[in-house]
Amino acid sequence: FLKVLSHIDSILRSPRAPPLIYRRSKGPVQNCTKENGQECGFEHLPLTIEMWADQLMALKDLHRSLRKLSLELMPWHTADPQDNRESIRVEDLQFIVDAILEEIENKEKNSQTQSLQTLSAIVSHFQKLFDVNSLNGVYPRMNEVYTKLGEMTNAMRNLHELLELDSSAPPTVVVDTVGKLCDIINKNVTEQVQQLLGTQDIHSIINKLEEHERFFPPFQALIQDLLCLLEISNLDDILPVVRNLK
């Protein structure tokens, strides 16, 4: 037993040993002496070994979690046959963490490159759609398109309200409704003209308009001569002046 303790003591005193592992006892020596009679200072060693055992078990759980995370981020990486080995080293965990960090950095670089390519494609597509020859003309044309879009949106909203259409009605429905309304108005105007001229025949309407063109110029000239002759300016004064002359 003393030989084992002496071997442990040599390990703990080595330069590679953590400085907090070896601590001399502050109380009386409890049957733990070396061959030269010095105290061993191993009273806390069982607790330290128990803590190490817990940490080794936690190391396996951490390794299992990191492997699961690695497979989620890099599903193309197959599981290592040595993953199920009993002894897990810190180097194994560090290797997995480094691989995950490298994969994340590569994804960030690729995403930035793709973003630049996507933005360039969007600008080029905008230039083609709205006939913009240079990059300097993109912003003015965007402002113009935005202004026109606002005007069209307001016009469509007003038409929806005037025509009593649902706000979700597409522009085609609005155009069809306006067309039907124009047809109704034109039909009513035609009927009113027919009633005014007292005929339902389009040829009769044409004849009456031709008669009007033949009659109205001489009649207008006659009225103008009467106004000048009677020295008046109002048509309503013609009959009273003529009666007075009579």
mmCIF file of C-alpha atoms in Angstrom:
data_model
loop_
_atom_site.group_PDB
_atom_site.id
_atom_site.type_symbol
_atom_site.label_atom_id
_atom_site.label_comp_id
_atom_site.label_asym_id
_atom_site.label_seq_id
_atom_site.Cartn_x
_atom_site.Cartn_y
_atom_site.Cartn_z
ATOM 1 C CA PHE A 1 0.000 0.000 0.000
ATOM 2 C CA LEU A 2 2.813 2.368 0.873
ATOM 3 C CA LYS A 3 4.403 1.552 -2.453
ATOM 4 C CA VAL A 4 1.187 2.521 -4.228
ATOM 5 C CA LEU A 5 0.989 5.761 -2.277
ATOM 6 C CA SER A 6 4.602 6.504 -3.079
ATOM 7 C CA HIS A 7 3.866 5.987 -6.782
ATOM 8 C CA ILE A 8 0.842 8.276 -6.570
ATOM 9 C CA ASP A 9 2.937 10.835 -4.735
ATOM 10 C CA SER A 10 5.527 10.797 -7.513
ATOM 11 C CA ILE A 11 2.784 11.330 -10.084
ATOM 12 C CA LEU A 12 1.251 14.213 -8.192
ATOM 13 C CA ARG A 13 4.609 15.884 -7.724
ATOM 14 C CA SER A 14 5.449 15.678 -11.451
ATOM 15 C CA PRO A 15 5.421 18.925 -13.498
ATOM 16 C CA ARG A 16 2.448 17.684 -15.533
ATOM 17 C CA ALA A 17 0.230 17.227 -12.473
ATOM 18 C CA PRO A 18 -2.364 19.954 -11.754
ATOM 19 C CA PRO A 19 -1.173 22.132 -8.845
ATOM 20 C CA LEU A 20 -4.439 21.859 -6.907
ATOM 21 C CA ILE A 21 -4.440 18.078 -6.683
ATOM 22 C CA TYR A 22 -1.728 17.700 -4.106
ATOM 23 C CA ARG A 23 -2.430 19.386 -0.794
ATOM 24 C CA ARG A 24 -0.720 18.705 2.492
ATOM 25 C CA SER A 25 -2.925 17.868 5.408
ATOM 26 C CA LYS A 26 -3.464 20.585 7.985
ATOM 27 C CA GLY A 27 -4.464 18.119 10.669
ATOM 28 C CA PRO A 28 -2.669 15.247 12.294
ATOM 29 C CA VAL A 29 -1.288 12.456 10.142
ATOM 30 C CA GLN A 30 -3.674 9.482 10.028
ATOM 31 C CA ASN A 31 -1.555 6.374 9.497
ATOM 32 C CA CYS A 32 -0.344 7.659 6.150
ATOM 33 C CA THR A 33 3.438 8.006 6.173
ATOM 34 C CA LYS A 34 6.149 7.451 3.688
ATOM 35 C CA GLU A 35 9.252 5.466 4.397
ATOM 36 C CA ASN A 36 11.053 8.601 5.562
ATOM 37 C CA GLY A 37 8.254 9.472 8.004
ATOM 38 C CA GLN A 38 6.809 12.492 6.117
ATOM 39 C CA GLU A 39 3.042 12.986 5.790
ATOM 40 C CA CYS A 40 1.463 12.002 2.482
ATOM 41 C CA GLY A 41 -1.308 14.589 2.217
ATOM 42 C CA PHE A 42 -3.765 12.280 0.366
ATOM 43 C CA GLU A 43 -6.775 12.845 2.652
ATOM 44 C CA HIS A 44 -8.704 14.553 -0.174
ATOM 45 C CA LEU A 45 -7.656 12.063 -2.870
ATOM 46 C CA PRO A 46 -10.807 9.859 -2.735
ATOM 47 C CA LEU A 47 -13.032 12.881 -3.333
ATOM 48 C CA THR A 48 -10.803 13.997 -6.196
ATOM 49 C CA ILE A 49 -10.877 10.554 -7.787
ATOM 50 C CA GLU A 50 -14.672 10.464 -7.396
ATOM 51 C CA MET A 51 -14.920 13.873 -9.068
ATOM 52 C CA TRP A 52 -12.700 12.606 -11.885
ATOM 53 C CA ALA A 53 -14.961 9.612 -12.375
ATOM 54 C CA ASP A 54 -18.005 11.880 -12.627
ATOM 55 C CA GLN A 55 -16.189 14.129 -15.091
ATOM 56 C CA LEU A 56 -15.205 11.146 -17.240
ATOM 57 C CA MET A 57 -18.835 10.053 -17.380
ATOM 58 C CA ALA A 58 -19.885 13.612 -18.228
ATOM 59 C CA LEU A 59 -17.177 13.652 -20.890
ATOM 60 C CA LYS A 60 -18.904 10.733 -22.617
ATOM 61 C CA ASP A 61 -22.263 12.527 -22.471
ATOM 62 C CA LEU A 62 -20.683 15.687 -23.873
ATOM 63 C CA HIS A 63 -19.052 13.670 -26.654
ATOM 64 C CA ARG A 64 -22.402 12.084 -27.499
ATOM 65 C CA SER A 65 -24.118 15.514 -27.628
ATOM 66 C CA LEU A 66 -21.387 17.000 -29.802
ATOM 67 C CA ARG A 67 -21.601 14.073 -32.206
ATOM 68 C CA LYS A 68 -25.379 14.566 -32.434
ATOM 69 C CA LEU A 69 -24.898 18.280 -33.140
ATOM 70 C CA SER A 70 -22.229 17.481 -35.704
ATOM 71 C CA LEU A 71 -24.551 15.088 -37.551
ATOM 72 C CA GLU A 72 -27.300 17.723 -37.544
ATOM 73 C CA LEU A 73 -25.009 20.355 -39.066
ATOM 74 C CA MET A 74 -23.056 17.967 -41.272
ATOM 75 C CA PRO A 75 -25.313 14.985 -42.091
ATOM 76 C CA TRP A 76 -22.917 13.870 -44.806
ATOM 77 C CA HIS A 77 -20.353 12.988 -42.126
ATOM 78 C CA THR A 78 -20.838 9.352 -41.198
ATOM 79 C CA ALA A 79 -20.401 8.198 -37.627
ATOM 80 C CA ASP A 80 -16.886 7.218 -36.595
ATOM 81 C CA PRO A 81 -16.651 3.518 -35.605
ATOM 82 C CA GLN A 82 -14.527 4.620 -32.641
ATOM 83 C CA ASP A 83 -17.287 6.845 -31.264
ATOM 84 C CA ASN A 84 -18.531 4.014 -29.067
ATOM 85 C CA ARG A 85 -15.153 3.385 -27.443
ATOM 86 C CA GLU A 86 -14.962 3.501 -23.679
ATOM 87 C CA SER A 87 -12.170 6.063 -23.352
ATOM 88 C CA ILE A 88 -13.011 9.565 -24.579
ATOM 89 C CA ARG A 89 -10.237 12.125 -24.787
ATOM 90 C CA VAL A 90 -10.469 15.884 -24.705
ATOM 91 C CA GLU A 91 -8.738 15.902 -28.090
ATOM 92 C CA ASP A 92 -11.712 14.023 -29.561
ATOM 93 C CA LEU A 93 -14.116 16.690 -28.315
ATOM 94 C CA GLN A 94 -11.852 19.477 -29.555
ATOM 95 C CA PHE A 95 -11.721 17.857 -32.990
ATOM 96 C CA ILE A 96 -15.542 17.786 -33.237
ATOM 97 C CA VAL A 97 -15.835 21.409 -32.061
ATOM 98 C CA ASP A 98 -13.215 22.547 -34.591
ATOM 99 C CA ALA A 99 -15.054 20.726 -37.398
ATOM 100 C CA ILE A 100 -18.351 22.380 -36.418
ATOM 101 C CA LEU A 101 -16.755 25.842 -36.262
ATOM 102 C CA GLU A 102 -15.138 25.335 -39.663
ATOM 103 C CA GLU A 103 -18.449 24.276 -41.167
ATOM 104 C CA ILE A 104 -20.218 27.339 -39.712
ATOM 105 C CA GLU A 105 -17.525 29.680 -41.070
ATOM 106 C CA ASN A 106 -17.802 28.086 -44.531
ATOM 107 C CA LYS A 107 -21.585 28.477 -44.472
ATOM 108 C CA GLU A 108 -21.280 32.155 -43.532
ATOM 109 C CA LYS A 109 -18.829 32.778 -46.379
ATOM 110 C CA ASN A 110 -21.045 30.923 -48.855
ATOM 111 C CA SER A 111 -24.147 32.781 -47.683
ATOM 112 C CA GLN A 112 -22.425 36.141 -48.158
ATOM 113 C CA THR A 113 -21.300 35.148 -51.652
ATOM 114 C CA GLN A 114 -24.782 33.931 -52.534
ATOM 115 C CA SER A 115 -26.285 37.135 -51.162
ATOM 116 C CA LEU A 116 -24.082 39.264 -53.400
ATOM 117 C CA GLN A 117 -24.963 37.112 -56.411
ATOM 118 C CA THR A 118 -28.663 37.313 -55.552
ATOM 119 C CA LEU A 119 -28.562 41.101 -55.165
ATOM 120 C CA SER A 120 -26.723 41.456 -58.471
ATOM 121 C CA ALA A 121 -29.315 39.284 -60.202
ATOM 122 C CA ILE A 122 -32.170 41.345 -58.699
ATOM 123 C CA VAL A 123 -30.639 44.636 -59.876
ATOM 124 C CA SER A 124 -30.043 43.239 -63.376
ATOM 125 C CA HIS A 125 -33.613 41.968 -63.556
ATOM 126 C CA PHE A 126 -34.936 45.375 -62.457
ATOM 127 C CA GLN A 127 -32.868 47.070 -65.158
ATOM 128 C CA LYS A 128 -34.330 44.764 -67.806
ATOM 129 C CA LEU A 129 -37.917 45.157 -66.613
ATOM 130 C CA PHE A 130 -37.867 48.950 -66.391
ATOM 131 C CA ASP A 131 -35.347 49.729 -69.149
ATOM 132 C CA VAL A 132 -32.603 51.169 -66.943
ATOM 133 C CA ASN A 133 -29.267 51.396 -68.736
ATOM 134 C CA SER A 134 -26.980 52.178 -65.795
ATOM 135 C CA LEU A 135 -26.802 51.558 -62.058
ATOM 136 C CA ASN A 136 -27.127 55.293 -61.429
ATOM 137 C CA GLY A 137 -30.586 55.206 -62.968
ATOM 138 C CA VAL A 138 -31.862 52.400 -60.720
ATOM 139 C CA TYR A 139 -32.784 54.590 -57.740
ATOM 140 C CA PRO A 140 -34.604 57.302 -59.775
ATOM 141 C CA ARG A 141 -36.552 54.643 -61.649
ATOM 142 C CA MET A 142 -37.416 52.919 -58.373
ATOM 143 C CA ASN A 143 -38.794 56.204 -57.054
ATOM 144 C CA GLU A 144 -40.751 56.708 -60.266
ATOM 145 C CA VAL A 145 -42.184 53.197 -60.134
ATOM 146 C CA TYR A 146 -43.105 53.688 -56.470
ATOM 147 C CA THR A 147 -44.897 56.971 -57.254
ATOM 148 C CA LYS A 148 -46.797 55.473 -60.201
ATOM 149 C CA LEU A 149 -47.723 52.460 -58.133
ATOM 150 C CA GLY A 150 -49.128 54.706 -55.419
ATOM 151 C CA GLU A 151 -51.187 56.650 -57.956
ATOM 152 C CA MET A 152 -52.559 53.474 -59.514
ATOM 153 C CA THR A 153 -53.356 52.040 -56.096
ATOM 154 C CA ASN A 154 -55.306 55.160 -55.128
ATOM 155 C CA ALA A 155 -57.135 55.185 -58.475
ATOM 156 C CA MET A 156 -58.117 51.522 -58.146
ATOM 157 C CA ARG A 157 -59.291 52.067 -54.569
ATOM 158 C CA ASN A 158 -61.466 55.007 -55.675
ATOM 159 C CA LEU A 159 -62.900 52.973 -58.565
ATOM 160 C CA HIS A 160 -63.727 50.129 -56.202
ATOM 161 C CA GLU A 161 -65.628 52.539 -53.986
ATOM 162 C CA LEU A 162 -67.430 54.325 -56.854
ATOM 163 C CA LEU A 163 -68.447 51.075 -58.544
ATOM 164 C CA GLU A 164 -69.330 49.490 -55.171
ATOM 165 C CA LEU A 165 -66.983 46.590 -55.770
ATOM 166 C CA ASP A 166 -65.234 44.491 -53.167
ATOM 167 C CA SER A 167 -61.714 45.671 -52.406
ATOM 168 C CA SER A 168 -60.370 42.265 -53.428
ATOM 169 C CA ALA A 169 -61.825 42.499 -56.947
ATOM 170 C CA PRO A 170 -59.031 42.226 -59.549
ATOM 171 C CA PRO A 171 -58.384 44.981 -62.129
ATOM 172 C CA THR A 172 -60.066 42.926 -64.869
ATOM 173 C CA VAL A 173 -63.352 43.066 -62.971
ATOM 174 C CA VAL A 174 -62.984 46.839 -62.587
ATOM 175 C CA VAL A 175 -62.349 47.256 -66.333
ATOM 176 C CA ASP A 176 -65.324 45.052 -67.246
ATOM 177 C CA THR A 177 -67.590 47.005 -64.906
ATOM 178 C CA VAL A 178 -66.448 50.348 -66.362
ATOM 179 C CA GLY A 179 -67.044 48.993 -69.882
ATOM 180 C CA LYS A 180 -70.572 47.886 -69.020
ATOM 181 C CA LEU A 181 -71.266 51.268 -67.442
ATOM 182 C CA CYS A 182 -70.041 53.045 -70.601
ATOM 183 C CA ASP A 183 -72.293 50.830 -72.746
ATOM 184 C CA ILE A 184 -75.285 51.724 -70.587
ATOM 185 C CA ILE A 185 -74.493 55.448 -70.796
ATOM 186 C CA ASN A 186 -74.024 55.328 -74.591
ATOM 187 C CA LYS A 187 -77.271 53.444 -75.000
ATOM 188 C CA ASN A 188 -79.136 56.002 -72.898
ATOM 189 C CA VAL A 189 -77.610 58.891 -74.874
ATOM 190 C CA THR A 190 -78.691 57.285 -78.151
ATOM 191 C CA GLU A 191 -82.212 56.795 -76.885
ATOM 192 C CA GLN A 192 -82.385 60.390 -75.678
ATOM 193 C CA VAL A 193 -81.197 61.698 -79.050
ATOM 194 C CA GLN A 194 -83.785 59.581 -80.813
ATOM 195 C CA GLN A 195 -86.530 60.866 -78.543
ATOM 196 C CA LEU A 196 -85.361 64.458 -79.045
ATOM 197 C CA LEU A 197 -85.389 64.143 -82.834
ATOM 198 C CA GLY A 198 -88.617 62.153 -82.806
ATOM 199 C CA THR A 199 -87.334 59.241 -84.825
ATOM 200 C CA GLN A 200 -85.964 55.784 -84.297
ATOM 201 C CA ASP A 201 -84.321 55.554 -87.728
ATOM 202 C CA ILE A 202 -80.681 56.473 -88.016
ATOM 203 C CA HIS A 203 -81.244 57.650 -91.601
ATOM 204 C CA SER A 204 -83.960 59.981 -90.420
ATOM 205 C CA ILE A 205 -81.559 61.375 -87.822
ATOM 206 C CA ILE A 206 -79.008 62.015 -90.546
ATOM 207 C CA ASN A 207 -81.617 63.731 -92.716
ATOM 208 C CA LYS A 208 -82.735 65.963 -89.866
ATOM 209 C CA LEU A 209 -79.158 66.965 -89.149
ATOM 210 C CA GLU A 210 -78.641 67.795 -92.823
ATOM 211 C CA GLU A 211 -81.845 69.875 -92.803
ATOM 212 C CA HIS A 212 -80.595 71.658 -89.740
ATOM 213 C CA GLU A 213 -77.291 72.452 -91.454
ATOM 214 C CA ARG A 214 -79.191 73.909 -94.454
ATOM 215 C CA PHE A 215 -81.665 75.880 -92.394
ATOM 216 C CA PHE A 216 -79.618 77.244 -89.528
ATOM 217 C CA PRO A 217 -77.034 79.423 -91.384
ATOM 218 C CA PRO A 218 -79.677 81.505 -93.303
ATOM 219 C CA PHE A 219 -81.796 81.776 -90.175
ATOM 220 C CA GLN A 220 -78.808 82.946 -88.153
ATOM 221 C CA ALA A 221 -77.977 85.555 -90.828
ATOM 222 C CA LEU A 222 -81.582 86.798 -90.809
ATOM 223 C CA ILE A 223 -81.587 87.213 -87.039
ATOM 224 C CA GLN A 224 -78.298 89.087 -87.131
ATOM 225 C CA ASP A 225 -79.681 91.464 -89.794
ATOM 226 C CA LEU A 226 -82.811 92.111 -87.724
ATOM 227 C CA LEU A 227 -80.775 92.883 -84.627
ATOM 228 C CA CYS A 228 -78.680 95.356 -86.555
ATOM 229 C CA LEU A 229 -81.670 96.915 -88.313
ATOM 230 C CA LEU A 230 -83.690 97.325 -85.132
ATOM 231 C CA GLU A 231 -80.605 98.402 -83.186
ATOM 232 C CA ILE A 232 -81.126 95.875 -80.447
ATOM 233 C CA SER A 233 -78.920 93.130 -79.028
ATOM 234 C CA ASN A 234 -81.354 90.697 -77.423
ATOM 235 C CA LEU A 235 -83.500 88.195 -79.325
ATOM 236 C CA ASP A 236 -86.339 88.672 -76.867
ATOM 237 C CA ASP A 237 -86.605 92.355 -77.879
ATOM 238 C CA ILE A 238 -87.320 91.629 -81.575
ATOM 239 C CA LEU A 239 -91.074 90.954 -81.239
ATOM 240 C CA PRO A 240 -91.800 93.982 -79.014
ATOM 241 C CA VAL A 241 -89.942 96.335 -81.362
ATOM 242 C CA VAL A 242 -91.716 94.917 -84.424
ATOM 243 C CA ARG A 243 -95.109 95.353 -82.727
ATOM 244 C CA ASN A 244 -94.267 98.957 -81.931
ATOM 245 C CA LEU A 245 -93.344 99.611 -85.531
ATOM 246 C CA LYS A 246 -96.622 98.127 -86.639
#
